[in-house]
Tab-separated table of C-alpha atoms in Angstrom:
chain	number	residue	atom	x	y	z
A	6	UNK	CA	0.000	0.000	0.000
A	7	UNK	CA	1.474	4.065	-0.872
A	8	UNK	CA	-0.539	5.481	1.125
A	9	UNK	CA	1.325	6.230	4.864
A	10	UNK	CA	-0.770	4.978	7.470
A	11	UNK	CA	-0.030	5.557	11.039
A	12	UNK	CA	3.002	3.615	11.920
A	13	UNK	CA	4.971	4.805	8.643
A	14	UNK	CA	4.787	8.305	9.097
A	15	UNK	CA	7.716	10.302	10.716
A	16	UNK	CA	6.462	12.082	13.722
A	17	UNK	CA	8.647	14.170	16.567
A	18	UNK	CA	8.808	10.888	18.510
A	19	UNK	CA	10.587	8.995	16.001
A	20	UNK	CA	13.182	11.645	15.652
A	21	UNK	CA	13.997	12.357	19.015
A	22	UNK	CA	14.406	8.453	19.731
A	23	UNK	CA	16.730	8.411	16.140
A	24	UNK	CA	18.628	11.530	18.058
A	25	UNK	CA	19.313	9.811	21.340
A	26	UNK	CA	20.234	6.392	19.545
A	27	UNK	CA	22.596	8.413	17.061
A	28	UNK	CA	24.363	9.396	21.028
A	29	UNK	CA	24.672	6.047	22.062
A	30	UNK	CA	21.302	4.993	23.623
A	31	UNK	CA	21.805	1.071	22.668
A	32	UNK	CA	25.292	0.469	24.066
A	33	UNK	CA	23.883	2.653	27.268
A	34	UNK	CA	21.234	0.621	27.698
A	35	UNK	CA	23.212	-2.682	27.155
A	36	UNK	CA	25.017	-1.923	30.686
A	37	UNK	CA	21.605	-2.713	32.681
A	38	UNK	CA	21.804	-6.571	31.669
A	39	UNK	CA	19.047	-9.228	32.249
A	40	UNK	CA	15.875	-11.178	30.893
A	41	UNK	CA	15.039	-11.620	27.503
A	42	UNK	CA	12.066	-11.028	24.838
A	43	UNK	CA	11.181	-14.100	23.195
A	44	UNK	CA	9.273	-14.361	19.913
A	45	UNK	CA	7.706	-17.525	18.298
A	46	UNK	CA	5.371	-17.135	15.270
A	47	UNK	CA	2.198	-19.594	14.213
A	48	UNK	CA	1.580	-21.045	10.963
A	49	UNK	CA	-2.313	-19.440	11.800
A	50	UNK	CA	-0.712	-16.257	11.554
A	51	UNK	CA	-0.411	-15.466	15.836
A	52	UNK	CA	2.607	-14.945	17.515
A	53	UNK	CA	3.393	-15.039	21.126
A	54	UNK	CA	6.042	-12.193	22.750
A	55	UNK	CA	7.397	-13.256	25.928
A	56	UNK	CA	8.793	-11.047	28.971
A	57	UNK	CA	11.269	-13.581	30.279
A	58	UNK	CA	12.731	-12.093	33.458
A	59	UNK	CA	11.197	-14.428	36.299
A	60	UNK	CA	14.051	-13.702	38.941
A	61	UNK	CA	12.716	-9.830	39.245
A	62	UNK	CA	8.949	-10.977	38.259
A	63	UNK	CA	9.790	-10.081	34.280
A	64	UNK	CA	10.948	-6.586	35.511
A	65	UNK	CA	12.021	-4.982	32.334
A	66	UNK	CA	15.930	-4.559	31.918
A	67	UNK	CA	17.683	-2.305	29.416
A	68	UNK	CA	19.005	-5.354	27.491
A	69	UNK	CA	15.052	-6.394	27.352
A	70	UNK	CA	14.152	-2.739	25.815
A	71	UNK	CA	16.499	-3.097	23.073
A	72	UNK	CA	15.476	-7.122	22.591
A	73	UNK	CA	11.754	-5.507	22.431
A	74	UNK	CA	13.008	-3.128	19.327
A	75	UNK	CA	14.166	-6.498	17.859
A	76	UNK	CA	10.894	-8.385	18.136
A	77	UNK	CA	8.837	-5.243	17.446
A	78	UNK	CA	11.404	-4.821	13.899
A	79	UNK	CA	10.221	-8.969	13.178
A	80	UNK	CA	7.196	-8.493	13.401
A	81	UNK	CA	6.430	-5.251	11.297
A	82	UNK	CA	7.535	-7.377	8.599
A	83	UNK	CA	5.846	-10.452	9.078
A	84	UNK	CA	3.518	-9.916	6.287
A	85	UNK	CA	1.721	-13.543	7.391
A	86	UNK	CA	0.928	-11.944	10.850
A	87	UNK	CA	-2.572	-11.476	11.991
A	88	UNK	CA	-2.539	-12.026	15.629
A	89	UNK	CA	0.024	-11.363	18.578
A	90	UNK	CA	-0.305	-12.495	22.166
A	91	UNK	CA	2.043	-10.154	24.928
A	92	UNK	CA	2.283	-12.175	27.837
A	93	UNK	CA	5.049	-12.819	31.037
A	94	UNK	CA	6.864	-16.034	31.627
A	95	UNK	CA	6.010	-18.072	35.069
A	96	UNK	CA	2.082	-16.487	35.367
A	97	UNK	CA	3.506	-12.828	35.999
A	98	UNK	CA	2.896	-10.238	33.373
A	99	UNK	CA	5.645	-7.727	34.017
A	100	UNK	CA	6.093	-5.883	37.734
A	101	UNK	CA	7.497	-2.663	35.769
A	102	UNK	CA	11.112	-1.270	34.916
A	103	UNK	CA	14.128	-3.094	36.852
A	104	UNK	CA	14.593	-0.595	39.444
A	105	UNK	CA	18.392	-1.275	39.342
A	106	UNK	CA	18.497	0.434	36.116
A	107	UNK	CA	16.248	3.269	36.972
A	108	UNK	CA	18.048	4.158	40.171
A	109	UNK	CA	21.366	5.007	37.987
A	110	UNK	CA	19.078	7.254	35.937
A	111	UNK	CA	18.482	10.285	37.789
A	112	UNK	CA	19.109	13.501	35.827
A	113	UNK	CA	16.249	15.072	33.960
A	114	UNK	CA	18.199	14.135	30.489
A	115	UNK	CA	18.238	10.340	31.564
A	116	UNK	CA	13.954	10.762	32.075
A	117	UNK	CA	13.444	12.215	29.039
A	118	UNK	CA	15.745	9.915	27.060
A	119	UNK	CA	14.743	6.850	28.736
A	120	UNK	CA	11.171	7.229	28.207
A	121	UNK	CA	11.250	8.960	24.723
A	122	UNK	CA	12.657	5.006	24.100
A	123	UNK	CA	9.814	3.740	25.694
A	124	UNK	CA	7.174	5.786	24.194
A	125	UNK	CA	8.313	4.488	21.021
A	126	UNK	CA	8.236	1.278	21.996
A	127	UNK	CA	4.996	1.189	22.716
A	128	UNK	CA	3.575	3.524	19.950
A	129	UNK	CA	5.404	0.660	17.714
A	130	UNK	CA	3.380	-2.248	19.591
A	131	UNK	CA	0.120	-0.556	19.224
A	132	UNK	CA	0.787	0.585	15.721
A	133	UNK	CA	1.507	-3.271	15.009
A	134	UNK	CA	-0.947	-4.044	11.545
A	135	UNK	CA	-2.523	-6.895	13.156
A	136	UNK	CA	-4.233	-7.437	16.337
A	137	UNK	CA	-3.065	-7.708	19.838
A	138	UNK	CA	-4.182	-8.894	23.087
A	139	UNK	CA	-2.051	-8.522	26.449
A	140	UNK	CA	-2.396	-11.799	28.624
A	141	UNK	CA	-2.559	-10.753	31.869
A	142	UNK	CA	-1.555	-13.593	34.779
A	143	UNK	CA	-0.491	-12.491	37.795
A	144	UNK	CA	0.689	-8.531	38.252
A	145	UNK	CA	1.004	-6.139	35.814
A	146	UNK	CA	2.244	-3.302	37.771
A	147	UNK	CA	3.638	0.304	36.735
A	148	UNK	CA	5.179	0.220	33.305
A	149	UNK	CA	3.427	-3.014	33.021
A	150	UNK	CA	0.345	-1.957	33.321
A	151	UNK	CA	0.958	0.954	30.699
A	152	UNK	CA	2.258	-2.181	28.635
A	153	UNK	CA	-0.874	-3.863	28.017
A	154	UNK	CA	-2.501	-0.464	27.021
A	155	UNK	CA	-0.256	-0.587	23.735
A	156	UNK	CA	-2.380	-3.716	23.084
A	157	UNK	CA	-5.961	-4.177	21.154
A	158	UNK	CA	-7.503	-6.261	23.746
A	159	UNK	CA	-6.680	-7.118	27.334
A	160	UNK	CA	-7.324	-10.391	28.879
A	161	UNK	CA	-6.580	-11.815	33.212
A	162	UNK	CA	-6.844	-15.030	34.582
A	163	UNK	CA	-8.642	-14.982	37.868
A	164	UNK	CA	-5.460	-13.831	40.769
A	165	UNK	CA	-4.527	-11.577	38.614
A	166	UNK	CA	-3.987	-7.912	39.191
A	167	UNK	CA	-3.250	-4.855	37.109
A	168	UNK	CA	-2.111	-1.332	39.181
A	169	UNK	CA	-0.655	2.009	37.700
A	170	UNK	CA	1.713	2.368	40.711
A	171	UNK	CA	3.502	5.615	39.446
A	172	UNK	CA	2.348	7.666	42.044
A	173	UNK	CA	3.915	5.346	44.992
A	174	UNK	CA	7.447	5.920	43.951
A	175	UNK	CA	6.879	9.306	42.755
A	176	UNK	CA	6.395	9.592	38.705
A	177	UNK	CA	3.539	9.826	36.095
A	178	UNK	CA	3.241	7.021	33.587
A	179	UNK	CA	5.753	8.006	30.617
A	180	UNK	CA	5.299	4.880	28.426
A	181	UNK	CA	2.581	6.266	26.570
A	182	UNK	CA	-0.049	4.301	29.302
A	183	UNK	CA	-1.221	7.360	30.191
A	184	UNK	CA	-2.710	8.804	27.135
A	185	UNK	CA	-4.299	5.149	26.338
A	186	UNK	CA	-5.401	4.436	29.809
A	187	UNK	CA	-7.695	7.469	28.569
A	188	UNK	CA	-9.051	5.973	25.082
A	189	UNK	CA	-9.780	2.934	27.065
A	190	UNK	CA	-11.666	3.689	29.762
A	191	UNK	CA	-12.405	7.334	29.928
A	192	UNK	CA	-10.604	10.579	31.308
A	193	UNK	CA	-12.806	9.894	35.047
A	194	UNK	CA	-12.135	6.157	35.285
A	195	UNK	CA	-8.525	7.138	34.330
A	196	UNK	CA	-8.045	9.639	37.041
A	197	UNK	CA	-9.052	7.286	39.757
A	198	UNK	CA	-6.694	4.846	38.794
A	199	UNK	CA	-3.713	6.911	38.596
A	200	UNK	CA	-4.192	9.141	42.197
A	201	UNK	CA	-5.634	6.064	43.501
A	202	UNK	CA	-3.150	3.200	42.584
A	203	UNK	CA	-6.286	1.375	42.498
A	204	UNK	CA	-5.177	-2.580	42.395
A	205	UNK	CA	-7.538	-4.289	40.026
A	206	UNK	CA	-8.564	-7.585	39.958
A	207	UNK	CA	-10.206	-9.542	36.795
A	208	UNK	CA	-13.506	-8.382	38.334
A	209	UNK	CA	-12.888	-4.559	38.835
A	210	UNK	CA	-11.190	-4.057	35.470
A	211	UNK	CA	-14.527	-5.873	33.435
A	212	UNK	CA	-16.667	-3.150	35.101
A	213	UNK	CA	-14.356	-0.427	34.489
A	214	UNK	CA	-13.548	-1.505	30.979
A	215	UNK	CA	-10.021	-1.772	31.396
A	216	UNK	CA	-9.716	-5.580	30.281
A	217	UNK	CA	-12.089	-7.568	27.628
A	218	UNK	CA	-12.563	-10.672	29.204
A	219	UNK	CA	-11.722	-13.005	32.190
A	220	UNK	CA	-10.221	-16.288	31.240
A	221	UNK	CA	-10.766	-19.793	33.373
A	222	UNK	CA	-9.253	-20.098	36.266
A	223	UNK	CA	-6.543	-22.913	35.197
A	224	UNK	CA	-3.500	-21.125	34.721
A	225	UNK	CA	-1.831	-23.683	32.806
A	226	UNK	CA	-4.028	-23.318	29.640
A	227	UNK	CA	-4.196	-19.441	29.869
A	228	UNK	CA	-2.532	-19.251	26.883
A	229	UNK	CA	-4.326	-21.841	25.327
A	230	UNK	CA	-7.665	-20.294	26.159
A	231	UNK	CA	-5.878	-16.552	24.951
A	232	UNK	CA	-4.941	-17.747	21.495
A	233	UNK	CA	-8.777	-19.559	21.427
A	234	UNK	CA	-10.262	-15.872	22.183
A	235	UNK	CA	-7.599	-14.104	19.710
A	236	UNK	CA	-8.719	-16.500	17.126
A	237	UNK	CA	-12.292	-15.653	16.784
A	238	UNK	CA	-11.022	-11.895	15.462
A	239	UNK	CA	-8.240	-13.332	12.660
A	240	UNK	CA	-10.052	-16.261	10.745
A	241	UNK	CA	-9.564	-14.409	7.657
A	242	UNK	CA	-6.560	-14.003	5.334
A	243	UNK	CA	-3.515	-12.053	6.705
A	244	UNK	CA	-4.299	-9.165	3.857
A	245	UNK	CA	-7.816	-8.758	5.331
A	246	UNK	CA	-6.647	-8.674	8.808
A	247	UNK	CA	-3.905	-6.280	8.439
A	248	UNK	CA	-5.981	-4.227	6.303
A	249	UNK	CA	-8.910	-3.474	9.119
A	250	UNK	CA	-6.407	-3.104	11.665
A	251	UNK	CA	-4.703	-0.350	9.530
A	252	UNK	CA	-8.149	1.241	8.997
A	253	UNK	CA	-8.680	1.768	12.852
A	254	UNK	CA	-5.414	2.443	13.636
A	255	UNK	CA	-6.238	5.424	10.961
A	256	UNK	CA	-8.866	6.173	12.152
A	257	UNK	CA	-7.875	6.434	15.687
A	258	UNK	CA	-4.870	8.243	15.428
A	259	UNK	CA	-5.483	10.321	12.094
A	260	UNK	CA	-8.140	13.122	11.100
A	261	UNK	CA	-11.200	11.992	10.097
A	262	UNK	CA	-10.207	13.358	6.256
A	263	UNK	CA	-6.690	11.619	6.439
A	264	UNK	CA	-8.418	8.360	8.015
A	265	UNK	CA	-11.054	8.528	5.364
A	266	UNK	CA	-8.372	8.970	2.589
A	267	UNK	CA	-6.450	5.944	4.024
A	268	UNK	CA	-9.231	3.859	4.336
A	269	UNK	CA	-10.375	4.257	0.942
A	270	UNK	CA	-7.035	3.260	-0.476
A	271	UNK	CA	-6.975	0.658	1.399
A	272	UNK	CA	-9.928	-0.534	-0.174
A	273	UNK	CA	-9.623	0.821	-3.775
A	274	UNK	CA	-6.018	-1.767	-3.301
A	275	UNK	CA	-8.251	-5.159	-1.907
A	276	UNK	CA	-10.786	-4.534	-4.048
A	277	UNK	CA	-9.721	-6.950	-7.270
A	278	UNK	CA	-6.800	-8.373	-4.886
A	279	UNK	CA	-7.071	-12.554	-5.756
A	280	UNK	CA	-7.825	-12.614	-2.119
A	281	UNK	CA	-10.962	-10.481	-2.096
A	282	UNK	CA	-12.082	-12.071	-5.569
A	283	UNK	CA	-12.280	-15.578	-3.815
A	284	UNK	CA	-13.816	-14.503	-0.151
A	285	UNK	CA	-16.033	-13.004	-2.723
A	286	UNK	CA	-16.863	-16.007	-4.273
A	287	UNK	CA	-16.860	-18.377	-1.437
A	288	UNK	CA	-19.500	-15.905	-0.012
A	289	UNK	CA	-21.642	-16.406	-3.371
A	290	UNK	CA	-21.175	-19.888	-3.072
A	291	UNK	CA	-22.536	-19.755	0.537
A	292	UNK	CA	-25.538	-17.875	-0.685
């Protein structure tokens, strides 16, 4: 497709993070060591990306950022992708940034270049052209929680518990989870979970709208049950997928004339595409 959707364009964010990298941001980061990402791909067309940190409860390390750049690179060019799954190793999502690395990173220069990184990060996973859901077992807590905002859907397993814990050791979320948190569930709702450090279980963040759905309870076939609930959304050709997940992300990010433009591209370019001509005539056929 021509036409720049959301996740091509060049925006401020994108060059300040190209700025700080061009000043040494990877081999900085490189020095706070620990965990990995971990990325396996179906032949359906859904990936899993694992936080692998289980000695700090998948804290997130600097070595871990720059793995998550990887694994976000992968899969914007998996052009069989339809479906991605975010979820923790050893039932815990992710309790936030490694504090080891944040306690070296004091000065407002190291804020504002550490979370320009993260920002990005995010905006990248959320941007993804095909759909995402965050499995949430066990805590998702500060940047954590702001992680699973990057994603379409949210899903916990009962004992779970999401919390945006910024205010507790004195910050604001700066991952982008702030912003979201709002598109989600509403400016009020968002409020009282930020001053509050309200800790939600599966229960509380149905009502609130914060997650989609509440998996069974047994925690070994959570992500079983996750890639059975991602599936019902990308039984259709990778084209068609990424195609209506380009159209919202248009339309959520873009004006409604830009969105509008996009979206009619985007259809002007599946409509006599070989896979539109045969869902069109398996649908006949149907009939």
């Amino acid at each position: 497709m021509k036409t720049k959707l959301p996740h091509q364009c060049t925006a401020p964010i994108h060059s300040a993070i190209q700025r700080f990298q061009e000043n040494g941001i990877k081999e900085r980061y490189q020095r706070y060591s620990g965990g990995s990402v971990d990325l396996s791909k179906g032949e359906d067309g859904i990936a899993v990306l694992t936080l692998n940190n289980p000695a700090r409860m998948n804290a997130l390390t600097g070595t871990m950022g720059l793995e998550l750049d990887d694994r976000l690179n992968e899969l914007e060019e998996w052009t069989a992708g339809k479906g991605l799954i975010v979820r923790g190793a050893n039932n815990t999502f992710c309790s936030g940034t490694d504090l080891n690395s944040i306690t070296v990173m004091r000065s407002s220069e190291d804020g504002l270049e550490f979370v320009t990184h993260t920002q990005r990060m995010t905006t990248r996973l959320k941007r993804l052209p095909f759909i995402s859901v965050a499995l949430v077992q066990g805590k998702a807590l500060g940047a954590g929680a702001e992680l699973i905002t990057a994603c379409d859907f949210r899903l916990m397993t009962p004992g779970s518990e999401i919390c945006f814990l910024h205010k507790q050791v004195g910050i604001v979320p700066g991952w982008g989870g702030g912003a979201r948190l709002v598109q989600i569930v509403g400016g009020q709702q968002s409020l009282k979970l930020l001053s509050g450090a309200l800790r939600m279980d599966p229960v509380k963040a149905l009502n609130a709208g914060l997650i989609d759905d509440i998996l069974p309870p047994d925690e070994d076939r959570a992500l079983e049950e996750a890639h059975h609930w991602l599936s019902q959304y990308t039984n259709a050709p990778a084209e068609i997928i990424q195609g209506l997940k380009k159209v919202i992300s248009a339309g959520r990010e873009l004006s409604i004339e830009e969105a509008l433009k996009i979206e009619r591209n985007i259809f002007g370019t599946m409509w006599s595409s070989p896979v539109s001509l045969q869902a069109l005539a398996q649908a006949i056929k149907r009939k």
